[in-house]
PDB file of C-alpha atoms in Angstrom:
ATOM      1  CA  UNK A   1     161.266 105.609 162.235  1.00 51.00           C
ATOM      2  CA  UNK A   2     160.664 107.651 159.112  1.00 67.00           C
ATOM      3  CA  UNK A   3     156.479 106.996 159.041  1.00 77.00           C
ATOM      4  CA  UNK A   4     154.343 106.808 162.123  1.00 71.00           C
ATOM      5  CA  UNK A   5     152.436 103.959 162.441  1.00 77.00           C
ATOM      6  CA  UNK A   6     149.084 105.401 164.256  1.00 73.00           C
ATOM      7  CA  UNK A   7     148.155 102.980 167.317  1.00 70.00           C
ATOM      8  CA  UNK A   8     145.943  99.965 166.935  1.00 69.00           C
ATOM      9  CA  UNK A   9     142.322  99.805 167.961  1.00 70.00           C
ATOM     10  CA  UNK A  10     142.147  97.945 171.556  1.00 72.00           C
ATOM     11  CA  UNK A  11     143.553  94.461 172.019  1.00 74.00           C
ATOM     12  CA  UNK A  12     144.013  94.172 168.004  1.00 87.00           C
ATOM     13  CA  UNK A  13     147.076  92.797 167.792  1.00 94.00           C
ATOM     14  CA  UNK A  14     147.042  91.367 164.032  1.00 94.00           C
ATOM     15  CA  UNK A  15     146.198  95.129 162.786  1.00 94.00           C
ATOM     16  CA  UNK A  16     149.557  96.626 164.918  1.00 94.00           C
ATOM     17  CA  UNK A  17     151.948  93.884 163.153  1.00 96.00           C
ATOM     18  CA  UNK A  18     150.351  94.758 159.813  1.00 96.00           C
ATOM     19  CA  UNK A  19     150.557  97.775 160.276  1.00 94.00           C
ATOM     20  CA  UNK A  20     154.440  97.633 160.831  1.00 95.00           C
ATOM     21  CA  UNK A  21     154.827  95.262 158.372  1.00 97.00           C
ATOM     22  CA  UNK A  22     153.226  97.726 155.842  1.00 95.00           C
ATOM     23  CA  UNK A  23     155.648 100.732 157.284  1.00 95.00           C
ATOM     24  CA  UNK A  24     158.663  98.606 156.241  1.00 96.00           C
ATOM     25  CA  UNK A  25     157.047  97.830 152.643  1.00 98.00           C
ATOM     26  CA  UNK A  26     156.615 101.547 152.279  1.00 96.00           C
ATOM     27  CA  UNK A  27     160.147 102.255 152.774  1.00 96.00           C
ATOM     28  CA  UNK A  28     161.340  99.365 150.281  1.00 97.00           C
ATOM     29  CA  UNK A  29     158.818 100.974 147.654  1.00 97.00           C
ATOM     30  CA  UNK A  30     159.670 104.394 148.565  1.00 96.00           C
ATOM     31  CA  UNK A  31     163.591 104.032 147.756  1.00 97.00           C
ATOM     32  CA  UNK A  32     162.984 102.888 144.132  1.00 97.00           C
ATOM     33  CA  UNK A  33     160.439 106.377 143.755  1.00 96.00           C
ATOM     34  CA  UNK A  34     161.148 107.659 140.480  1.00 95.00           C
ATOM     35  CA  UNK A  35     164.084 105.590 139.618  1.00 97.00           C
ATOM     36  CA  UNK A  36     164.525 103.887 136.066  1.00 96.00           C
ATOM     37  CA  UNK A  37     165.135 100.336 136.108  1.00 97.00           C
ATOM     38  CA  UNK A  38     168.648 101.071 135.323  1.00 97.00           C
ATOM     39  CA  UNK A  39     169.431 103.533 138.312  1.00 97.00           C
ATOM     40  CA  UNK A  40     167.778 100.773 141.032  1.00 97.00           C
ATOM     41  CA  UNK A  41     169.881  97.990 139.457  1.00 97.00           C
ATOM     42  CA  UNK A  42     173.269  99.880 140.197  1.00 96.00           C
ATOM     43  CA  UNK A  43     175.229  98.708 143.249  1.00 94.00           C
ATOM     44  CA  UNK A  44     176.816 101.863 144.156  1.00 91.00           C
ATOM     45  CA  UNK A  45     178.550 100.640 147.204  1.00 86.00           C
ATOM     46  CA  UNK A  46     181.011  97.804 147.826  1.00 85.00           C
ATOM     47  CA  UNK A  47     177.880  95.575 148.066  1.00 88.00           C
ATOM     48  CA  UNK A  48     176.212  93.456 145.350  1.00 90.00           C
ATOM     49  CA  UNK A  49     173.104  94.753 146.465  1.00 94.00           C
ATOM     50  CA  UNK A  50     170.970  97.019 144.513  1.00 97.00           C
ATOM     51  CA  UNK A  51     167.457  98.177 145.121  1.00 98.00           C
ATOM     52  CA  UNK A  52     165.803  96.714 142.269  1.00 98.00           C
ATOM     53  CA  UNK A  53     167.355  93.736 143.770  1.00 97.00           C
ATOM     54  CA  UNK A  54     166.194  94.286 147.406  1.00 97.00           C
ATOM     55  CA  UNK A  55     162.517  94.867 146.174  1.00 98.00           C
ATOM     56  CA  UNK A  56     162.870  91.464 144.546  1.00 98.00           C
ATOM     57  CA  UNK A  57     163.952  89.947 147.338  1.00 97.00           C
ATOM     58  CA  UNK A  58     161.967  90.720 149.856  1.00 98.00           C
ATOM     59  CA  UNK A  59     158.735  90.184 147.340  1.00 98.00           C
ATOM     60  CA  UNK A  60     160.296  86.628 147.267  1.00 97.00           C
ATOM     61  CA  UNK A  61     160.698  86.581 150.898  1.00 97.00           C
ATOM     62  CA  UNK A  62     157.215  87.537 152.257  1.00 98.00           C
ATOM     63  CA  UNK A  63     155.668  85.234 149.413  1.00 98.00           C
ATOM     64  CA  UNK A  64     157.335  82.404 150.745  1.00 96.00           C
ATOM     65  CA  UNK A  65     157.246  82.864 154.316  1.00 97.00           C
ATOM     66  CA  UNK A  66     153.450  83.300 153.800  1.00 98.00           C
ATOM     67  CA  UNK A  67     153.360  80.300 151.851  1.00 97.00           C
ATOM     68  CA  UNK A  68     155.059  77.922 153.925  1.00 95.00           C
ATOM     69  CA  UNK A  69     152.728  79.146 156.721  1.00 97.00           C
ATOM     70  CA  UNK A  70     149.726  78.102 154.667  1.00 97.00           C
ATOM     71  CA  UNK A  71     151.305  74.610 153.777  1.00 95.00           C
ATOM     72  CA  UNK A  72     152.379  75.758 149.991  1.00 96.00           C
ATOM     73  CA  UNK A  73     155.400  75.628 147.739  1.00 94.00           C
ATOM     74  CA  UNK A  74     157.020  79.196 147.609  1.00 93.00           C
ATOM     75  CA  UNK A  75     156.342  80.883 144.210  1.00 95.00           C
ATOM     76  CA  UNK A  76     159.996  80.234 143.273  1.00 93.00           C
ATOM     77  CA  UNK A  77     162.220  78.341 144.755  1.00 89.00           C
ATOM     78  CA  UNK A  78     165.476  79.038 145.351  1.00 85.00           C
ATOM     79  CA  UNK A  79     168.461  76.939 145.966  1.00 83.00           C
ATOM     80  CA  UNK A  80     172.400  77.251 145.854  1.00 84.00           C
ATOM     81  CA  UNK A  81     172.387  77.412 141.798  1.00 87.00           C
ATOM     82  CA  UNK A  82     169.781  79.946 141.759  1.00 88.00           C
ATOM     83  CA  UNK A  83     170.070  81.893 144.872  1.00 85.00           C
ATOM     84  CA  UNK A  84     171.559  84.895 143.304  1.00 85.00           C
ATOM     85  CA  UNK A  85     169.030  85.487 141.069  1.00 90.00           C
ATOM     86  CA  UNK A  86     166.365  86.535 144.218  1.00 88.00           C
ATOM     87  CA  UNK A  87     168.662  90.008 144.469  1.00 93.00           C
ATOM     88  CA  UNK A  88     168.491  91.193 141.171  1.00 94.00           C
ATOM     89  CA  UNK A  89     166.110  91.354 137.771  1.00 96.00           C
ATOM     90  CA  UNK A  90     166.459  88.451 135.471  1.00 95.00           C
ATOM     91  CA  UNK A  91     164.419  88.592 132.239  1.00 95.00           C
ATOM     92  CA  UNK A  92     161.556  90.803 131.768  1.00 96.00           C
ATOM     93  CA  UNK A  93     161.148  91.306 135.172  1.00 97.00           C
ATOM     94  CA  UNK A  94     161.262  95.120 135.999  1.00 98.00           C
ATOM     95  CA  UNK A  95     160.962  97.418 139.476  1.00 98.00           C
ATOM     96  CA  UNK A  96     156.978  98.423 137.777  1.00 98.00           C
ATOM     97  CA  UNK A  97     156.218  94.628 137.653  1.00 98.00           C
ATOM     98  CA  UNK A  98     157.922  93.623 141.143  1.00 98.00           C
ATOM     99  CA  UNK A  99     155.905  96.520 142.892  1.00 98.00           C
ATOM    100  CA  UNK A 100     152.935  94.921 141.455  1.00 98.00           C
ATOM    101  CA  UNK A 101     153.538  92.202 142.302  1.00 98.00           C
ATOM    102  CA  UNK A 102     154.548  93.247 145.975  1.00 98.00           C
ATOM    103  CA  UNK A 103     150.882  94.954 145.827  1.00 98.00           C
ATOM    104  CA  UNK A 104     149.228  91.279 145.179  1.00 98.00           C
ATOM    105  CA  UNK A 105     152.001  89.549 147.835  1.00 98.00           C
ATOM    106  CA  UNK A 106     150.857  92.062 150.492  1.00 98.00           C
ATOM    107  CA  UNK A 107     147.075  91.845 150.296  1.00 98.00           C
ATOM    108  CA  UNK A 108     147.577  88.158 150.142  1.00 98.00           C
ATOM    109  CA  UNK A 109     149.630  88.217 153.547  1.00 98.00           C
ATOM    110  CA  UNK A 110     147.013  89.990 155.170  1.00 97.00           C
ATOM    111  CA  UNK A 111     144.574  88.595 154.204  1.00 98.00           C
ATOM    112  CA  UNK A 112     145.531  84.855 155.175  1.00 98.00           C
ATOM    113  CA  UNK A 113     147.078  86.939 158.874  1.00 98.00           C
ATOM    114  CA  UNK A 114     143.401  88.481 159.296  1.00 96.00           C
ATOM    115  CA  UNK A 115     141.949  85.206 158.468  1.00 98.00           C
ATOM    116  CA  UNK A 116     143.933  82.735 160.805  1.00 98.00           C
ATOM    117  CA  UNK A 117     141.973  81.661 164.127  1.00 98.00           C
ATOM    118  CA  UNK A 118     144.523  82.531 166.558  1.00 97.00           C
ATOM    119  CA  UNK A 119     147.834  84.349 166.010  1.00 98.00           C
ATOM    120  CA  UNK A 120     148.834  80.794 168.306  1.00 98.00           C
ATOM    121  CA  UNK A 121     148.122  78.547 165.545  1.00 98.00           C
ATOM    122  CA  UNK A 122     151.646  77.096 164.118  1.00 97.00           C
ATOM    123  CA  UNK A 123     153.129  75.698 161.003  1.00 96.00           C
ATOM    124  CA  UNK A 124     155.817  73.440 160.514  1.00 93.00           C
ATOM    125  CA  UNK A 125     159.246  74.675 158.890  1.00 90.00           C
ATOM    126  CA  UNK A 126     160.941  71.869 158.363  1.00 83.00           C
ATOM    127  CA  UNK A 127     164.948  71.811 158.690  1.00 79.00           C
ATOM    128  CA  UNK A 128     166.842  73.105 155.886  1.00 77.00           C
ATOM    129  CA  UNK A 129     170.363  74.390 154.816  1.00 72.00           C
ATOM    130  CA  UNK A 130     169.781  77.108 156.682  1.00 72.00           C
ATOM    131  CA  UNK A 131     167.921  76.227 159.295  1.00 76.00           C
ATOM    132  CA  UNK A 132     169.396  72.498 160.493  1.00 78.00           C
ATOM    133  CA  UNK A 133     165.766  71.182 162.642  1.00 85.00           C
ATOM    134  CA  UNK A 134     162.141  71.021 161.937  1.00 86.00           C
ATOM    135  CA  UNK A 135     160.422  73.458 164.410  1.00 91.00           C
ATOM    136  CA  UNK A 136     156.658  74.678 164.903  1.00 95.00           C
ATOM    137  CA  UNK A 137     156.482  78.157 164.379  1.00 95.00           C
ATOM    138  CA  UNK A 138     153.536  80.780 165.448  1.00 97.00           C
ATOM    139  CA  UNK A 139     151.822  83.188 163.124  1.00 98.00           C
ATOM    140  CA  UNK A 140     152.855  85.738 165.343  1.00 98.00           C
ATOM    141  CA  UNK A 141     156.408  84.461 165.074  1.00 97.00           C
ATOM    142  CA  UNK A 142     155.489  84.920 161.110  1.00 98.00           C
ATOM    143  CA  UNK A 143     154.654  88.697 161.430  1.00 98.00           C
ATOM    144  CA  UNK A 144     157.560  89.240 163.372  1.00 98.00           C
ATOM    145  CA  UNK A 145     159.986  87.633 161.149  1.00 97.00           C
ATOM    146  CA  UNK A 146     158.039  89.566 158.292  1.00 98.00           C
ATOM    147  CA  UNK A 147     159.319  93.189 160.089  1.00 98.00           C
ATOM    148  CA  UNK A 148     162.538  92.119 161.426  1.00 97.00           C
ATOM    149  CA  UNK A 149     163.478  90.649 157.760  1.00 97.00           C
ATOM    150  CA  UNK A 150     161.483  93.695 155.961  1.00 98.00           C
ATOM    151  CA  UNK A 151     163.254  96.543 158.025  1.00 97.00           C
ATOM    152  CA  UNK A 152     166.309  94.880 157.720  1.00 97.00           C
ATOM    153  CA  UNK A 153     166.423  95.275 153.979  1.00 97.00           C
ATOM    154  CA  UNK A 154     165.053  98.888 154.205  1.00 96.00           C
ATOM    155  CA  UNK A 155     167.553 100.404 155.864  1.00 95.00           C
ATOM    156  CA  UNK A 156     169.766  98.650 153.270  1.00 96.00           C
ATOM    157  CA  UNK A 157     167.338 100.419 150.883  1.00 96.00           C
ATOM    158  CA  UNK A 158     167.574 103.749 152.798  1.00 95.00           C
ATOM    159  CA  UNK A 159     171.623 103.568 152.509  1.00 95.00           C
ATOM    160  CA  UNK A 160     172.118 102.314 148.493  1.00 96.00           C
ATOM    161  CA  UNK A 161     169.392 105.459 147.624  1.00 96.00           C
ATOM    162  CA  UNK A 162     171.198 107.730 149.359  1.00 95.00           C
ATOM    163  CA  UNK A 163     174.586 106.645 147.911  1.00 94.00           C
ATOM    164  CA  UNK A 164     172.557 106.911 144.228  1.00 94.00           C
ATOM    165  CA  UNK A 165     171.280 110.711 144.315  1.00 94.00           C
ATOM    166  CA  UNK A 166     171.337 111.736 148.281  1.00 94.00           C
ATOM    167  CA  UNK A 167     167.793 111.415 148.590  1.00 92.00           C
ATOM    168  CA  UNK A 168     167.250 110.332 152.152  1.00 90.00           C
ATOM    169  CA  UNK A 169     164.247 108.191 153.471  1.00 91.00           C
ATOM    170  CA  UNK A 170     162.528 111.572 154.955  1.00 89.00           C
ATOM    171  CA  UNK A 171     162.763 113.468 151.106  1.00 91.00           C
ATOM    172  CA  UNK A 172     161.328 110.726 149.682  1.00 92.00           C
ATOM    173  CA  UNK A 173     158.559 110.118 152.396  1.00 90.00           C
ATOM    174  CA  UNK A 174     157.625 114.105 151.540  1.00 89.00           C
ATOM    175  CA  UNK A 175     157.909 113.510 147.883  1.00 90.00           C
ATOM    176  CA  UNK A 176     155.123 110.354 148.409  1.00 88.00           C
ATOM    177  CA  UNK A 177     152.966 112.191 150.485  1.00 88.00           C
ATOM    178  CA  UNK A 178     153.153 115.748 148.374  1.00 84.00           C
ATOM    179  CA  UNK A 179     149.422 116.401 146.996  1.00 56.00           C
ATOM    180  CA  UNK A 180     149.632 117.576 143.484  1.00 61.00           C
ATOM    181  CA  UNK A 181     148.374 121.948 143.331  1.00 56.00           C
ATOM    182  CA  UNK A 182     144.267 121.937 142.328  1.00 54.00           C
ATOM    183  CA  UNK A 183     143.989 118.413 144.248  1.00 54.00           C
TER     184      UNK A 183
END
């Protein structure tokens, strides 16, 4: 844990998952702090991943999750002949406009998780290539998958930035939270 995440008020159990789900969006954004688009699109390991592509992904990720829970198409959708395109910038897109748009995903996931009667109430994922039976899911199960996917990603984030410059997840926490002198 690189960011405490402050207890939640009494029996609120929506504001505790947000609030984790918002500590694992801070360290995606964090690892991409002061990089050019250039330096977050290199894949300095063995991997194909990048963080520019990372950030992308799990924009994409939490926008369709959120989606499907509300009954929607996903934003994009992605298939086998476009899959690879979720883990890295195609076109104009750039980190500036994928944290923006990560700004707009995130207040739209909590505001449909602050707005749903019961964290009980379920939504339908039907079966898919990657997940072979229709099922009824909770939005707790939702938030849940939200951090487990999220962290999962930042600590791929936490690894690829340090491989880039050496900056590790605690520097670049400081660097965040560093008040500019006369503030």
């Amino acid at each position: 844990m690189v960011t405490h995440v402050p207890s939640e008020a009494h029996g609120d159990e929506r504001g505790a998952l947000l609030s984790f789900i918002e500590e694992q969006r801070g360290g995606i954004r964090r690892a991409v702090l002061g990089l050019t688009d250039e330096q977050a699109s290199s894949r300095p390991s063995a991997s194909e991943l990048s963080l520019a592509g990372l950030l992308k992904h799990v924009v994409e990720m939490e926008q369709g999750w959120v989606a499907r829970a509300k009954g929607e198409p996903a934003a994009v959708h992605r298939d086998e002949s476009n899959w690879h395109e979720c883990f890295r910038l195609v076109g104009d897109e750039s980190v500036e406009s994928q944290l923006a748009y990560y700004e707009k995903v995130a207040a739209e996931s909590e505001a449909f998780i602050r707005a749903v009667p019961s964290l009980d109430d379920t939504f339908e994922l039907p079966a898919t290539s990657w997940n072979p039976k229709d099922e009824w899911l909770s939005m707790r199960w939702l938030c849940l998958h939200l951090i487990r996917e999220t962290a999962r990603h930042a600590g791929h984030a936490d690894i690829i930035r340090e491989s880039l410059d050496g900056r590790t997840a605690f520097e670049l926490v400081a660097e965040e939270q560093r008040v500019p002198a006369g503030s």
